[in-house]
């Protein structure tokens, strides 16, 4: 029987809103909006766009940003129980995020071990914030993703894995195409429907636990 491996997005999936957008609205100079539009129109890569947006924020705002995100971001219902479920069932769970370490890691503290998190990193040692990309695209991806989800999946999956992707947006689509099964909401749900990818919609992580239990029984029965 194949062994499940879960790859879960962060912004808009574990948190209810996109934290980069929340930070930009509060801390960046107004030019950030045109950069965001260029990324959405696919005129600029995600890596270039996110790097540029953070370059509008002075580094001294670091702690103000962390405090702002910790006091405003909301974690989706059932996430803690979901992590506990995967631990009980021995299912490897990785958080793969296009977000930045300074807000992803504090929000996930006490919920999941740091070595299960892949994300981008911020350097606050210059006047303005500089983003670093420790997980950029491998030679099979030319998307200039920033944090490249397909590359990470290729690196951590083994042949006997049943890969499950959880996500909400266009940034999860290439990973969803590689997956055996997708839990999707929002724009990713629409894309899964259009492309006929095996998927299920979700609103809370409790929904996901329920369906994983069902999948698990089906997989056991099919051996
Ligand atoms: Mg997302
Ligand atoms: Zn990529």
Coordinates of C-alpha atoms and ligand atoms in Angstrom, one line a residue:
X1 CA 0.0 0.0 0.0
X2 CA 1.2 3.5 -0.8
X3 CA 2.2 5.7 2.1
X4 CA 0.6 9.2 2.3
X5 CA 2.8 12.3 2.3
X6 CA 1.1 15.6 2.9
X7 CA 2.3 18.9 1.5
X8 CA 0.3 21.9 2.9
X9 CA 0.3 25.5 1.9
X10 CA 0.4 28.3 4.5
X11 CA -1.1 31.6 3.4
X12 CA -4.9 31.4 2.8
X13 CA -4.8 27.7 3.7
X14 CA -3.5 27.4 7.3
X15 CA -4.1 31.1 7.9
X16 CA -7.4 32.5 6.7
X17 CA -5.9 35.4 4.8
X18 CA -2.7 36.0 2.8
X19 CA -0.2 37.4 5.2
X20 CA 2.0 39.1 2.5
X21 CA -1.0 41.1 1.4
X22 CA -1.8 42.1 5.0
X23 CA 1.8 43.2 5.6
X24 CA 1.9 45.2 2.3
X25 CA -1.4 47.0 3.1
X26 CA -0.1 48.1 6.5
X27 CA 3.7 48.7 5.9
X28 CA 4.6 49.1 2.2
X29 CA 4.6 52.3 0.2
X30 CA 1.7 52.4 -2.3
X31 CA 3.8 51.2 -5.3
X32 CA 3.4 47.7 -4.0
X33 CA -0.1 47.4 -5.6
X34 CA 1.2 47.8 -9.2
X35 CA 3.8 45.0 -8.5
X36 CA 1.1 42.7 -7.1
X37 CA -1.0 43.4 -10.3
X38 CA 1.9 42.6 -12.5
X39 CA 2.4 39.2 -10.7
X40 CA -1.3 38.4 -10.9
X41 CA -1.3 39.3 -14.7
X42 CA 1.8 36.9 -15.0
X43 CA 3.9 39.8 -16.3
X44 CA 6.3 39.3 -13.4
X45 CA 7.4 36.1 -11.7
X46 CA 6.4 35.5 -8.1
X47 CA 10.0 35.6 -7.0
X48 CA 10.7 39.0 -8.6
X49 CA 7.3 40.4 -7.4
X50 CA 7.6 39.3 -3.8
X51 CA 11.2 40.5 -3.6
X52 CA 10.2 43.9 -5.0
X53 CA 7.2 44.3 -2.8
X54 CA 9.3 43.7 0.4
X55 CA 11.9 46.2 -0.9
X56 CA 9.3 48.9 -0.2
X57 CA 9.5 48.2 3.5
X58 CA 12.3 49.5 5.8
X59 CA 14.0 46.8 7.8
X60 CA 13.4 48.6 11.1
X61 CA 9.7 47.5 10.8
X62 CA 10.7 43.9 11.5
X63 CA 9.3 43.6 15.0
X64 CA 6.3 45.8 14.2
X65 CA 5.4 43.4 11.3
X66 CA 5.8 40.3 13.5
X67 CA 3.7 41.8 16.2
X68 CA 1.1 42.9 13.7
X69 CA 0.8 39.4 12.1
X70 CA 0.7 37.6 15.4
X71 CA -2.1 39.8 16.7
X72 CA -4.2 39.8 13.5
X73 CA -3.7 36.5 11.5
X74 CA -6.2 33.7 12.2
X75 CA -5.4 30.0 12.0
X76 CA -8.1 27.9 10.2
X77 CA -10.2 25.7 12.5
X78 CA -9.0 22.2 13.2
X79 CA -5.3 22.8 12.2
X80 CA -3.9 21.7 15.6
X81 CA -6.1 18.6 15.6
X82 CA -5.0 17.9 12.0
X83 CA -1.3 18.0 12.9
X84 CA -2.0 15.7 15.9
X85 CA -3.9 13.3 13.5
X86 CA -0.9 13.1 11.1
X87 CA 1.4 12.4 14.0
X88 CA -0.9 9.7 15.4
X89 CA -1.2 8.1 12.0
X90 CA 2.5 8.5 11.2
X91 CA 1.8 10.5 8.1
X92 CA 4.7 12.9 7.2
X93 CA 3.4 16.5 6.9
X94 CA 5.3 19.3 5.4
X95 CA 4.4 23.0 5.3
X96 CA 5.5 24.4 2.0
X97 CA 5.0 28.1 1.8
X98 CA 5.7 31.1 -0.4
X99 CA 5.5 33.2 2.8
X100 CA 8.5 34.5 4.7
X101 CA 10.2 32.9 7.8
X102 CA 9.7 35.9 10.1
X103 CA 5.9 35.4 10.1
X104 CA 5.4 31.8 9.1
X105 CA 7.6 30.4 11.9
X106 CA 6.2 32.4 14.8
X107 CA 2.6 31.6 13.7
X108 CA 3.4 27.9 13.6
X109 CA 5.4 27.8 16.8
X110 CA 4.0 25.2 19.2
X111 CA 2.0 23.7 16.3
X112 CA 4.6 22.0 14.2
X113 CA 8.4 21.4 14.3
X114 CA 10.5 23.9 12.4
X115 CA 12.2 21.2 10.3
X116 CA 8.8 20.5 8.7
X117 CA 8.6 24.0 7.3
X118 CA 9.9 25.2 3.9
X119 CA 9.6 28.9 3.2
X120 CA 11.4 32.0 2.0
X121 CA 13.6 34.0 4.3
X122 CA 14.0 37.7 5.1
X123 CA 17.3 39.6 5.6
X124 CA 16.8 42.7 7.7
X125 CA 20.5 43.8 7.7
X126 CA 20.1 46.5 5.1
X127 CA 17.9 49.6 5.0
X128 CA 15.1 47.8 3.3
X129 CA 13.9 44.2 3.6
X130 CA 15.7 41.7 1.3
X131 CA 14.1 38.3 0.6
X132 CA 16.3 35.2 0.2
X133 CA 15.2 32.1 -1.7
X134 CA 16.6 28.9 -0.2
X135 CA 14.1 26.7 -2.1
X136 CA 14.2 28.1 -5.7
X137 CA 13.3 26.1 -8.8
X138 CA 15.2 23.0 -9.9
X139 CA 16.1 22.3 -13.5
X140 CA 12.7 20.9 -14.2
X141 CA 10.9 24.2 -13.4
X142 CA 11.3 27.4 -15.2
X143 CA 8.5 29.3 -13.4
X144 CA 10.9 31.4 -11.2
X145 CA 8.6 30.5 -8.3
X146 CA 10.6 31.8 -5.3
X147 CA 9.7 28.9 -3.1
X148 CA 9.3 26.1 -5.7
X149 CA 6.7 23.7 -4.5
X150 CA 7.1 21.1 -7.4
X151 CA 10.9 21.1 -6.8
X152 CA 10.4 20.4 -3.1
X153 CA 7.9 17.6 -3.8
X154 CA 10.4 16.0 -6.2
X155 CA 13.1 16.2 -3.5
X156 CA 11.1 14.8 -0.6
X157 CA 8.7 12.2 -2.2
X158 CA 9.6 8.6 -2.7
X159 CA 8.1 6.3 -5.3
X160 CA 5.8 4.6 -2.8
X161 CA 4.2 7.9 -1.6
X162 CA 0.6 8.9 -2.2
X163 CA 1.1 12.6 -2.4
X164 CA -1.6 14.8 -1.0
X165 CA -1.5 18.6 -1.6
X166 CA -3.6 21.1 0.4
X167 CA -3.9 24.6 -0.9
X168 CA -6.0 27.6 -2.0
X169 CA -4.4 29.4 -4.9
X170 CA -2.7 29.6 -8.2
X171 CA 0.7 29.2 -6.4
X172 CA -0.4 25.6 -5.5
X173 CA -1.4 24.6 -9.0
X174 CA 1.9 23.1 -10.2
X175 CA 2.2 21.1 -7.0
X176 CA -1.5 20.0 -7.3
X177 CA -0.7 18.6 -10.8
X178 CA 2.0 16.4 -9.3
X179 CA -0.2 15.2 -6.5
X180 CA -2.2 12.0 -6.3
X181 CA -5.0 13.9 -4.4
X182 CA -5.7 17.5 -3.7
X183 CA -7.7 19.3 -0.9
X184 CA -8.6 22.7 -2.4
X185 CA -10.4 25.8 -1.7
X186 CA -10.9 29.1 -3.5
X187 CA -9.1 29.6 -6.8
X188 CA -7.3 26.2 -6.6
X189 CA -10.7 24.5 -6.3
X190 CA -11.8 26.1 -9.5
X191 CA -8.6 25.0 -11.2
X192 CA -8.9 21.4 -9.9
X193 CA -12.5 21.3 -11.3
X194 CA -11.4 22.7 -14.7
X195 CA -8.5 20.3 -15.0
X196 CA -10.3 17.3 -13.6
X197 CA -7.7 16.7 -10.9
X198 CA -8.7 14.2 -8.2
X199 CA -9.8 16.6 -5.4
X200 CA -12.1 17.5 -2.6
X201 CA -13.1 20.9 -1.4
X202 CA -12.5 21.9 2.3
X203 CA -13.4 24.7 4.6
X204 CA -11.8 23.6 7.8
X205 CA -9.0 21.1 8.7
X206 CA -11.7 19.0 10.5
X207 CA -13.2 18.4 7.0
X208 CA -9.7 17.2 5.8
X209 CA -9.3 14.8 8.8
X210 CA -12.7 13.2 8.1
X211 CA -11.9 12.6 4.5
X212 CA -8.4 11.4 5.2
X213 CA -9.8 8.7 7.5
X214 CA -12.2 7.7 4.6
X215 CA -9.3 7.7 2.1
X216 CA -7.2 5.6 4.4
X217 CA -9.9 3.0 4.7
X218 CA -10.4 2.9 1.0
X219 CA -6.7 2.5 0.4
X220 CA -6.5 -0.4 2.9
X221 CA -9.5 -2.1 1.3
X222 CA -8.0 -1.8 -2.2
X223 CA -4.8 -3.7 -1.3
Ligands
LIG1 MG1 -2.0 30.1 -0.3
LIG2 ZN1 9.5 26.5 -9.7

